[in-house]
PDB file of C-alpha atoms in Angstrom:
ATOM      1  CA  UNK A   1       0.000   0.000   0.000  1.00  0.00           C
ATOM      2  CA  UNK A   2       1.297   3.474  -0.798  1.00  0.00           C
ATOM      3  CA  UNK A   3       2.149   5.584   2.220  1.00  0.00           C
ATOM      4  CA  UNK A   4       0.104   8.671   3.001  1.00  0.00           C
ATOM      5  CA  UNK A   5       3.204  10.816   2.383  1.00  0.00           C
ATOM      6  CA  UNK A   6       3.715   9.311  -1.077  1.00  0.00           C
ATOM      7  CA  UNK A   7       0.079   9.862  -1.981  1.00  0.00           C
ATOM      8  CA  UNK A   8       0.352  13.514  -0.985  1.00  0.00           C
ATOM      9  CA  UNK A   9       3.450  14.127  -3.081  1.00  0.00           C
ATOM     10  CA  UNK A  10       2.316  12.113  -6.104  1.00  0.00           C
ATOM     11  CA  UNK A  11      -1.131  13.661  -5.901  1.00  0.00           C
ATOM     12  CA  UNK A  12       0.143  17.211  -5.794  1.00  0.00           C
ATOM     13  CA  UNK A  13       2.465  16.914  -8.760  1.00  0.00           C
ATOM     14  CA  UNK A  14       0.454  14.461 -10.859  1.00  0.00           C
ATOM     15  CA  UNK A  15      -2.869  16.266 -11.010  1.00  0.00           C
ATOM     16  CA  UNK A  16      -2.237  19.658  -9.469  1.00  0.00           C
ATOM     17  CA  UNK A  17     -11.477  22.114  -9.838  1.00  0.00           C
ATOM     18  CA  UNK A  18     -10.495  25.012  -8.267  1.00  0.00           C
ATOM     19  CA  UNK A  19     -13.434  27.200  -9.310  1.00  0.00           C
ATOM     20  CA  UNK A  20     -12.399  30.101  -7.150  1.00  0.00           C
ATOM     21  CA  UNK A  21     -11.596  31.470  -3.720  1.00  0.00           C
ATOM     22  CA  UNK A  22     -11.946  34.674  -1.746  1.00  0.00           C
ATOM     23  CA  UNK A  23      -8.337  35.584  -2.531  1.00  0.00           C
ATOM     24  CA  UNK A  24      -7.801  38.042  -5.382  1.00  0.00           C
ATOM     25  CA  UNK A  25      -5.983  36.035  -8.069  1.00  0.00           C
ATOM     26  CA  UNK A  26      -2.839  37.627  -9.524  1.00  0.00           C
ATOM     27  CA  UNK A  27      -1.910  36.651 -13.068  1.00  0.00           C
ATOM     28  CA  UNK A  28       1.166  35.530 -14.981  1.00  0.00           C
ATOM     29  CA  UNK A  29       1.981  37.744 -17.943  1.00  0.00           C
ATOM     30  CA  UNK A  30       2.988  35.985 -21.177  1.00  0.00           C
ATOM     31  CA  UNK A  31       3.692  38.651 -23.755  1.00  0.00           C
ATOM     32  CA  UNK A  32       0.835  41.086 -23.346  1.00  0.00           C
ATOM     33  CA  UNK A  33      -1.585  38.414 -22.152  1.00  0.00           C
ATOM     34  CA  UNK A  34      -2.407  37.607 -18.535  1.00  0.00           C
ATOM     35  CA  UNK A  35      -2.965  33.975 -17.586  1.00  0.00           C
ATOM     36  CA  UNK A  36      -4.263  33.109 -14.128  1.00  0.00           C
ATOM     37  CA  UNK A  37      -2.886  29.977 -12.481  1.00  0.00           C
ATOM     38  CA  UNK A  38      -4.239  28.351  -9.333  1.00  0.00           C
ATOM     39  CA  UNK A  39      -2.610  25.432  -7.512  1.00  0.00           C
ATOM     40  CA  UNK A  40      -4.718  23.717  -4.872  1.00  0.00           C
ATOM     41  CA  UNK A  41      -4.394  20.791  -2.491  1.00  0.00           C
ATOM     42  CA  UNK A  42      -7.595  19.646  -0.773  1.00  0.00           C
ATOM     43  CA  UNK A  43      -8.236  16.920   1.772  1.00  0.00           C
ATOM     44  CA  UNK A  44     -11.839  15.701   2.038  1.00  0.00           C
ATOM     45  CA  UNK A  45     -12.877  13.552   4.991  1.00  0.00           C
ATOM     46  CA  UNK A  46     -15.404  11.913   2.617  1.00  0.00           C
ATOM     47  CA  UNK A  47     -15.584  12.082  -1.172  1.00  0.00           C
ATOM     48  CA  UNK A  48     -19.152  13.010  -2.116  1.00  0.00           C
ATOM     49  CA  UNK A  49     -19.814  13.535  -5.856  1.00  0.00           C
ATOM     50  CA  UNK A  50     -23.308  14.391  -7.081  1.00  0.00           C
ATOM     51  CA  UNK A  51     -24.500  12.839  -3.828  1.00  0.00           C
ATOM     52  CA  UNK A  52     -22.698   9.526  -4.347  1.00  0.00           C
ATOM     53  CA  UNK A  53     -20.396   8.425  -1.512  1.00  0.00           C
ATOM     54  CA  UNK A  54     -17.608   7.396  -3.890  1.00  0.00           C
ATOM     55  CA  UNK A  55     -15.236   5.834  -1.340  1.00  0.00           C
ATOM     56  CA  UNK A  56     -17.837   4.612   1.180  1.00  0.00           C
ATOM     57  CA  UNK A  57     -16.996   7.017   4.031  1.00  0.00           C
ATOM     58  CA  UNK A  58     -13.232   7.069   3.318  1.00  0.00           C
ATOM     59  CA  UNK A  59     -11.288  10.321   2.885  1.00  0.00           C
ATOM     60  CA  UNK A  60      -9.314  11.490  -0.142  1.00  0.00           C
ATOM     61  CA  UNK A  61      -6.454  13.766  -1.148  1.00  0.00           C
ATOM     62  CA  UNK A  62      -7.588  15.938  -4.061  1.00  0.00           C
ATOM     63  CA  UNK A  63      -4.974  18.181  -5.734  1.00  0.00           C
ATOM     64  CA  UNK A  64      -5.667  20.341  -8.786  1.00  0.00           C
ATOM     65  CA  UNK A  65      -4.249  22.935 -11.137  1.00  0.00           C
ATOM     66  CA  UNK A  66      -6.255  25.430 -13.182  1.00  0.00           C
ATOM     67  CA  UNK A  67      -5.358  27.949 -15.895  1.00  0.00           C
ATOM     68  CA  UNK A  68      -7.665  30.833 -16.842  1.00  0.00           C
ATOM     69  CA  UNK A  69      -7.583  33.336 -19.703  1.00  0.00           C
ATOM     70  CA  UNK A  70     -10.270  35.735 -20.957  1.00  0.00           C
ATOM     71  CA  UNK A  71     -13.094  33.704 -19.451  1.00  0.00           C
ATOM     72  CA  UNK A  72     -11.713  30.351 -20.588  1.00  0.00           C
ATOM     73  CA  UNK A  73     -10.391  27.896 -18.027  1.00  0.00           C
ATOM     74  CA  UNK A  74      -8.803  24.461 -18.146  1.00  0.00           C
ATOM     75  CA  UNK A  75      -7.322  22.195 -15.560  1.00  0.00           C
ATOM     76  CA  UNK A  76      -6.638  18.816 -14.036  1.00  0.00           C
ATOM     77  CA  UNK A  77      -8.084  17.431 -10.816  1.00  0.00           C
ATOM     78  CA  UNK A  78      -7.165  14.222  -9.016  1.00  0.00           C
ATOM     79  CA  UNK A  79      -8.408  12.087  -6.146  1.00  0.00           C
ATOM     80  CA  UNK A  80      -6.413   9.530  -4.141  1.00  0.00           C
ATOM     81  CA  UNK A  81      -8.026   7.620  -1.283  1.00  0.00           C
ATOM     82  CA  UNK A  82      -6.316   7.973   2.086  1.00  0.00           C
ATOM     83  CA  UNK A  83      -6.617   4.207   2.680  1.00  0.00           C
ATOM     84  CA  UNK A  84      -7.175   1.070   0.621  1.00  0.00           C
ATOM     85  CA  UNK A  85     -10.484  -0.367   1.826  1.00  0.00           C
ATOM     86  CA  UNK A  86     -12.613  -3.100   0.285  1.00  0.00           C
ATOM     87  CA  UNK A  87     -15.585  -1.409  -1.425  1.00  0.00           C
ATOM     88  CA  UNK A  88     -17.270  -4.631  -2.518  1.00  0.00           C
ATOM     89  CA  UNK A  89     -17.842  -5.873  -6.038  1.00  0.00           C
ATOM     90  CA  UNK A  90     -14.143  -6.659  -6.380  1.00  0.00           C
ATOM     91  CA  UNK A  91     -13.145  -2.994  -5.988  1.00  0.00           C
ATOM     92  CA  UNK A  92     -10.870  -1.335  -3.449  1.00  0.00           C
ATOM     93  CA  UNK A  93     -10.427   2.355  -2.681  1.00  0.00           C
ATOM     94  CA  UNK A  94      -7.217   2.462  -4.717  1.00  0.00           C
ATOM     95  CA  UNK A  95      -9.093   1.201  -7.773  1.00  0.00           C
ATOM     96  CA  UNK A  96     -11.041   4.468  -7.718  1.00  0.00           C
ATOM     97  CA  UNK A  97      -7.956   6.658  -8.029  1.00  0.00           C
ATOM     98  CA  UNK A  98      -9.202   9.409 -10.324  1.00  0.00           C
ATOM     99  CA  UNK A  99      -7.652  11.945 -12.702  1.00  0.00           C
ATOM    100  CA  UNK A 100     -10.027  14.382 -14.399  1.00  0.00           C
ATOM    101  CA  UNK A 101      -9.342  16.851 -17.197  1.00  0.00           C
ATOM    102  CA  UNK A 102     -11.700  19.748 -17.832  1.00  0.00           C
ATOM    103  CA  UNK A 103     -12.193  22.733 -20.111  1.00  0.00           C
ATOM    104  CA  UNK A 104     -14.761  25.486 -19.884  1.00  0.00           C
ATOM    105  CA  UNK A 105     -15.834  29.058 -20.435  1.00  0.00           C
ATOM    106  CA  UNK A 106     -17.540  31.521 -18.122  1.00  0.00           C
ATOM    107  CA  UNK A 107     -19.220  34.814 -18.944  1.00  0.00           C
ATOM    108  CA  UNK A 108     -21.169  37.449 -17.000  1.00  0.00           C
ATOM    109  CA  UNK A 109     -24.070  39.234 -18.661  1.00  0.00           C
ATOM    110  CA  UNK A 110     -25.086  42.718 -17.443  1.00  0.00           C
ATOM    111  CA  UNK A 111     -22.014  42.964 -15.221  1.00  0.00           C
ATOM    112  CA  UNK A 112     -22.444  44.949 -11.966  1.00  0.00           C
ATOM    113  CA  UNK A 113     -26.188  45.327 -12.506  1.00  0.00           C
ATOM    114  CA  UNK A 114     -28.707  43.894 -10.046  1.00  0.00           C
ATOM    115  CA  UNK A 115     -29.822  41.485 -12.763  1.00  0.00           C
ATOM    116  CA  UNK A 116     -26.277  40.301 -13.546  1.00  0.00           C
ATOM    117  CA  UNK A 117     -26.220  36.721 -14.807  1.00  0.00           C
ATOM    118  CA  UNK A 118     -23.112  34.568 -14.368  1.00  0.00           C
ATOM    119  CA  UNK A 119     -22.887  31.599 -16.703  1.00  0.00           C
ATOM    120  CA  UNK A 120     -20.435  28.795 -17.375  1.00  0.00           C
ATOM    121  CA  UNK A 121     -20.176  25.704 -19.562  1.00  0.00           C
ATOM    122  CA  UNK A 122     -17.705  22.954 -18.637  1.00  0.00           C
ATOM    123  CA  UNK A 123     -16.667  19.655 -20.200  1.00  0.00           C
ATOM    124  CA  UNK A 124     -14.957  17.077 -17.937  1.00  0.00           C
ATOM    125  CA  UNK A 125     -13.439  13.676 -18.662  1.00  0.00           C
ATOM    126  CA  UNK A 126     -13.268  11.418 -15.586  1.00  0.00           C
ATOM    127  CA  UNK A 127     -10.501   8.809 -15.860  1.00  0.00           C
ATOM    128  CA  UNK A 128      -9.843   5.853 -13.530  1.00  0.00           C
ATOM    129  CA  UNK A 129      -6.425   4.497 -14.550  1.00  0.00           C
ATOM    130  CA  UNK A 130      -6.483   1.521 -12.146  1.00  0.00           C
ATOM    131  CA  UNK A 131      -9.564  -0.030 -13.775  1.00  0.00           C
ATOM    132  CA  UNK A 132      -8.368   0.198 -17.397  1.00  0.00           C
ATOM    133  CA  UNK A 133     -10.878   2.919 -18.401  1.00  0.00           C
ATOM    134  CA  UNK A 134     -13.881   0.603 -17.812  1.00  0.00           C
ATOM    135  CA  UNK A 135     -15.391   3.154 -15.470  1.00  0.00           C
ATOM    136  CA  UNK A 136     -14.433   6.330 -17.333  1.00  0.00           C
ATOM    137  CA  UNK A 137     -17.197   8.824 -17.939  1.00  0.00           C
ATOM    138  CA  UNK A 138     -17.753  12.285 -19.405  1.00  0.00           C
ATOM    139  CA  UNK A 139     -19.816  15.237 -18.281  1.00  0.00           C
ATOM    140  CA  UNK A 140     -21.167  18.478 -19.665  1.00  0.00           C
ATOM    141  CA  UNK A 141     -22.110  20.988 -16.948  1.00  0.00           C
ATOM    142  CA  UNK A 142     -23.998  24.232 -17.497  1.00  0.00           C
ATOM    143  CA  UNK A 143     -24.373  26.730 -14.664  1.00  0.00           C
ATOM    144  CA  UNK A 144     -26.400  29.926 -14.243  1.00  0.00           C
ATOM    145  CA  UNK A 145     -26.362  32.132 -11.137  1.00  0.00           C
ATOM    146  CA  UNK A 146     -27.605  35.584 -10.167  1.00  0.00           C
ATOM    147  CA  UNK A 147     -25.054  37.193  -7.803  1.00  0.00           C
ATOM    148  CA  UNK A 148     -26.819  40.551  -7.254  1.00  0.00           C
ATOM    149  CA  UNK A 149     -30.467  39.665  -7.721  1.00  0.00           C
ATOM    150  CA  UNK A 150     -31.645  39.474  -4.097  1.00  0.00           C
ATOM    151  CA  UNK A 151     -29.783  41.961  -1.852  1.00  0.00           C
ATOM    152  CA  UNK A 152     -30.320  41.143   1.809  1.00  0.00           C
ATOM    153  CA  UNK A 153     -28.436  43.024   4.518  1.00  0.00           C
ATOM    154  CA  UNK A 154     -24.701  43.371   3.803  1.00  0.00           C
ATOM    155  CA  UNK A 155     -24.717  40.829   0.965  1.00  0.00           C
ATOM    156  CA  UNK A 156     -26.999  39.158  -1.564  1.00  0.00           C
ATOM    157  CA  UNK A 157     -28.805  35.837  -1.622  1.00  0.00           C
ATOM    158  CA  UNK A 158     -27.510  34.097  -4.744  1.00  0.00           C
ATOM    159  CA  UNK A 159     -29.806  31.615  -6.515  1.00  0.00           C
ATOM    160  CA  UNK A 160     -28.251  29.188  -8.982  1.00  0.00           C
ATOM    161  CA  UNK A 161     -29.264  26.443 -11.388  1.00  0.00           C
ATOM    162  CA  UNK A 162     -26.865  23.725 -12.558  1.00  0.00           C
ATOM    163  CA  UNK A 163     -27.471  21.086 -15.211  1.00  0.00           C
ATOM    164  CA  UNK A 164     -25.269  18.038 -15.834  1.00  0.00           C
ATOM    165  CA  UNK A 165     -25.317  15.371 -18.516  1.00  0.00           C
ATOM    166  CA  UNK A 166     -23.150  12.298 -17.870  1.00  0.00           C
ATOM    167  CA  UNK A 167     -22.284   9.509 -20.307  1.00  0.00           C
ATOM    168  CA  UNK A 168     -19.646   6.785 -20.730  1.00  0.00           C
ATOM    169  CA  UNK A 169     -16.026   7.463 -21.615  1.00  0.00           C
ATOM    170  CA  UNK A 170     -13.978   6.093 -24.510  1.00  0.00           C
ATOM    171  CA  UNK A 171     -14.739   2.518 -23.473  1.00  0.00           C
ATOM    172  CA  UNK A 172     -17.781   0.563 -24.598  1.00  0.00           C
ATOM    173  CA  UNK A 173     -19.063  -0.362 -21.165  1.00  0.00           C
ATOM    174  CA  UNK A 174     -22.346  -1.312 -19.556  1.00  0.00           C
ATOM    175  CA  UNK A 175     -21.145   0.164 -16.245  1.00  0.00           C
ATOM    176  CA  UNK A 176     -22.226   3.719 -17.073  1.00  0.00           C
ATOM    177  CA  UNK A 177     -25.892   4.606 -17.432  1.00  0.00           C
ATOM    178  CA  UNK A 178     -26.049   8.043 -18.998  1.00  0.00           C
ATOM    179  CA  UNK A 179     -28.379  10.551 -17.428  1.00  0.00           C
ATOM    180  CA  UNK A 180     -29.253  14.091 -16.438  1.00  0.00           C
ATOM    181  CA  UNK A 181     -28.821  15.806 -13.077  1.00  0.00           C
ATOM    182  CA  UNK A 182     -30.181  19.125 -11.860  1.00  0.00           C
ATOM    183  CA  UNK A 183     -29.117  21.220  -8.875  1.00  0.00           C
ATOM    184  CA  UNK A 184     -31.029  24.173  -7.439  1.00  0.00           C
ATOM    185  CA  UNK A 185     -28.942  26.188  -5.009  1.00  0.00           C
ATOM    186  CA  UNK A 186     -28.738  29.244  -2.780  1.00  0.00           C
ATOM    187  CA  UNK A 187     -25.645  30.973  -1.443  1.00  0.00           C
ATOM    188  CA  UNK A 188     -25.050  33.828   0.963  1.00  0.00           C
ATOM    189  CA  UNK A 189     -21.804  35.452   2.172  1.00  0.00           C
ATOM    190  CA  UNK A 190     -21.709  37.039   5.624  1.00  0.00           C
ATOM    191  CA  UNK A 191     -18.855  39.619   5.639  1.00  0.00           C
ATOM    192  CA  UNK A 192     -16.437  39.435   8.566  1.00  0.00           C
ATOM    193  CA  UNK A 193     -13.274  41.317   9.533  1.00  0.00           C
ATOM    194  CA  UNK A 194     -10.292  39.718   7.710  1.00  0.00           C
ATOM    195  CA  UNK A 195      -7.744  37.924   9.865  1.00  0.00           C
ATOM    196  CA  UNK A 196      -4.816  39.210   7.787  1.00  0.00           C
ATOM    197  CA  UNK A 197      -4.419  42.920   6.962  1.00  0.00           C
ATOM    198  CA  UNK A 198      -3.342  42.046   3.404  1.00  0.00           C
ATOM    199  CA  UNK A 199      -6.692  40.328   2.825  1.00  0.00           C
ATOM    200  CA  UNK A 200      -9.102  43.012   1.639  1.00  0.00           C
ATOM    201  CA  UNK A 201     -12.281  41.105   2.491  1.00  0.00           C
ATOM    202  CA  UNK A 202     -13.431  37.871   4.039  1.00  0.00           C
ATOM    203  CA  UNK A 203     -16.797  36.209   4.517  1.00  0.00           C
ATOM    204  CA  UNK A 204     -18.504  33.232   6.060  1.00  0.00           C
ATOM    205  CA  UNK A 205     -19.977  31.491   3.018  1.00  0.00           C
ATOM    206  CA  UNK A 206     -23.269  29.640   3.465  1.00  0.00           C
ATOM    207  CA  UNK A 207     -24.630  27.313   0.776  1.00  0.00           C
ATOM    208  CA  UNK A 208     -27.646  25.069   0.295  1.00  0.00           C
ATOM    209  CA  UNK A 209     -28.816  22.950  -2.626  1.00  0.00           C
ATOM    210  CA  UNK A 210     -31.311  20.286  -3.620  1.00  0.00           C
ATOM    211  CA  UNK A 211     -30.641  17.761  -6.378  1.00  0.00           C
ATOM    212  CA  UNK A 212     -32.599  15.721  -8.912  1.00  0.00           C
ATOM    213  CA  UNK A 213     -31.137  12.643 -10.620  1.00  0.00           C
ATOM    214  CA  UNK A 214     -33.050  11.093 -13.520  1.00  0.00           C
ATOM    215  CA  UNK A 215     -31.394   7.670 -13.243  1.00  0.00           C
ATOM    216  CA  UNK A 216     -27.661   8.147 -13.799  1.00  0.00           C
ATOM    217  CA  UNK A 217     -25.596   5.044 -12.889  1.00  0.00           C
ATOM    218  CA  UNK A 218     -28.805   3.042 -12.425  1.00  0.00           C
ATOM    219  CA  UNK A 219     -30.052   5.154  -9.517  1.00  0.00           C
ATOM    220  CA  UNK A 220     -33.699   5.978  -8.917  1.00  0.00           C
ATOM    221  CA  UNK A 221     -35.152   8.824 -10.942  1.00  0.00           C
ATOM    222  CA  UNK A 222     -36.042  11.152  -8.084  1.00  0.00           C
ATOM    223  CA  UNK A 223     -35.023  14.076  -5.886  1.00  0.00           C
ATOM    224  CA  UNK A 224     -31.923  12.456  -4.424  1.00  0.00           C
ATOM    225  CA  UNK A 225     -30.334  14.653  -1.760  1.00  0.00           C
ATOM    226  CA  UNK A 226     -29.875  18.098  -0.259  1.00  0.00           C
ATOM    227  CA  UNK A 227     -26.673  19.651   1.101  1.00  0.00           C
ATOM    228  CA  UNK A 228     -25.884  22.518   3.468  1.00  0.00           C
ATOM    229  CA  UNK A 229     -22.367  23.929   3.737  1.00  0.00           C
ATOM    230  CA  UNK A 230     -20.455  26.601   5.632  1.00  0.00           C
ATOM    231  CA  UNK A 231     -16.871  27.750   5.077  1.00  0.00           C
ATOM    232  CA  UNK A 232     -14.487  30.665   4.807  1.00  0.00           C
ATOM    233  CA  UNK A 233     -11.160  31.523   3.174  1.00  0.00           C
ATOM    234  CA  UNK A 234      -8.083  32.951   4.894  1.00  0.00           C
ATOM    235  CA  UNK A 235      -5.688  34.597   2.440  1.00  0.00           C
ATOM    236  CA  UNK A 236      -2.240  36.147   2.517  1.00  0.00           C
ATOM    237  CA  UNK A 237      -0.232  37.258  -0.539  1.00  0.00           C
ATOM    238  CA  UNK A 238      -1.824  34.749  -2.887  1.00  0.00           C
ATOM    239  CA  UNK A 239      -1.715  31.850  -0.420  1.00  0.00           C
ATOM    240  CA  UNK A 240      -5.071  30.709   0.936  1.00  0.00           C
ATOM    241  CA  UNK A 241      -6.554  28.230   3.366  1.00  0.00           C
ATOM    242  CA  UNK A 242     -10.226  27.276   3.091  1.00  0.00           C
ATOM    243  CA  UNK A 243     -11.888  25.083   5.723  1.00  0.00           C
ATOM    244  CA  UNK A 244     -15.502  24.057   5.111  1.00  0.00           C
ATOM    245  CA  UNK A 245     -18.004  21.586   6.548  1.00  0.00           C
ATOM    246  CA  UNK A 246     -21.068  20.047   4.870  1.00  0.00           C
ATOM    247  CA  UNK A 247     -24.088  17.981   5.792  1.00  0.00           C
ATOM    248  CA  UNK A 248     -25.868  15.968   3.115  1.00  0.00           C
ATOM    249  CA  UNK A 249     -29.406  14.697   3.671  1.00  0.00           C
ATOM    250  CA  UNK A 250     -30.625  11.739   1.665  1.00  0.00           C
ATOM    251  CA  UNK A 251     -34.133  12.209   0.238  1.00  0.00           C
ATOM    252  CA  UNK A 252     -34.483   8.568  -0.819  1.00  0.00           C
ATOM    253  CA  UNK A 253     -33.928   5.468   1.330  1.00  0.00           C
ATOM    254  CA  UNK A 254     -34.483   2.896  -1.435  1.00  0.00           C
ATOM    255  CA  UNK A 255     -31.606   0.462  -2.212  1.00  0.00           C
ATOM    256  CA  UNK A 256     -31.277   2.144  -5.629  1.00  0.00           C
ATOM    257  CA  UNK A 257     -30.995   5.612  -4.088  1.00  0.00           C
ATOM    258  CA  UNK A 258     -28.044   7.833  -4.975  1.00  0.00           C
ATOM    259  CA  UNK A 259     -27.155   7.662  -1.278  1.00  0.00           C
ATOM    260  CA  UNK A 260     -29.458   6.127   1.332  1.00  0.00           C
ATOM    261  CA  UNK A 261     -27.483   7.631   4.243  1.00  0.00           C
ATOM    262  CA  UNK A 262     -26.959  11.139   5.583  1.00  0.00           C
ATOM    263  CA  UNK A 263     -23.325  12.276   5.537  1.00  0.00           C
ATOM    264  CA  UNK A 264     -21.341  14.861   7.479  1.00  0.00           C
ATOM    265  CA  UNK A 265     -17.938  15.713   6.061  1.00  0.00           C
ATOM    266  CA  UNK A 266     -15.280  18.414   5.942  1.00  0.00           C
ATOM    267  CA  UNK A 267     -12.911  19.751   3.299  1.00  0.00           C
ATOM    268  CA  UNK A 268      -9.628  21.588   3.894  1.00  0.00           C
ATOM    269  CA  UNK A 269      -7.968  23.374   0.969  1.00  0.00           C
ATOM    270  CA  UNK A 270      -4.538  24.993   0.793  1.00  0.00           C
ATOM    271  CA  UNK A 271      -3.450  26.722  -2.380  1.00  0.00           C
ATOM    272  CA  UNK A 272      -1.652  29.484  -4.195  1.00  0.00           C
ATOM    273  CA  UNK A 273      -2.917  31.779  -6.944  1.00  0.00           C
ATOM    274  CA  UNK A 274      -0.547  33.632  -9.247  1.00  0.00           C
TER     275      UNK A 274
END
């Protein structure tokens, strides 16, 4: 079994989705162009993906690297289990080592207006090198949010809608049932006094969502789960630390449910933006 130290090092350099943080991201200048780069290393006490408990209550190291330019972004994201447990069906935690590649574009309509609309479209390829691509899958994700629509107190309540379509990867496999997923969410940032003087602003970020799965991976077609989260980001000269905790409620207790158990988990991210 690989040591925890080896997993950390290999994980960081092999697959170094950071979508964003509260730290202002500097940029690297190449010619007259500015390219943003974000390196991130996250530890999750449980790996929950679209409600699925991927590693059956085991934790994971999840490093990533992302490049951004003029609204486009691309990156790599990896997941390595922190132990090698038997998951049943002939699989162990190490078999679900994951390396994902993604590419997307984001654009804001009516910027700085109350009716501003933030949009993004992302393609992701999910690869599982230890199972010879039999479990690979692909995903198209479309997101729409309204960051200024509902001002309440010192911030705004942010509604969002996310749509996902998932299908099999390059393999011809019966393991992947394609399907559609929908997420309705709300977010709210409570401003607080920054811990570090160099950090211009900081907030306690609250999030809630509810999810519908129409049968992906053979699951029931139903409202599957709801999640509440709270976190914040501490930043200093491009370096950040983001602790967050989440609670996921299952809305379906059937054996074919996405997840028939409630889950509490935490994520701790350390990274650098330049």
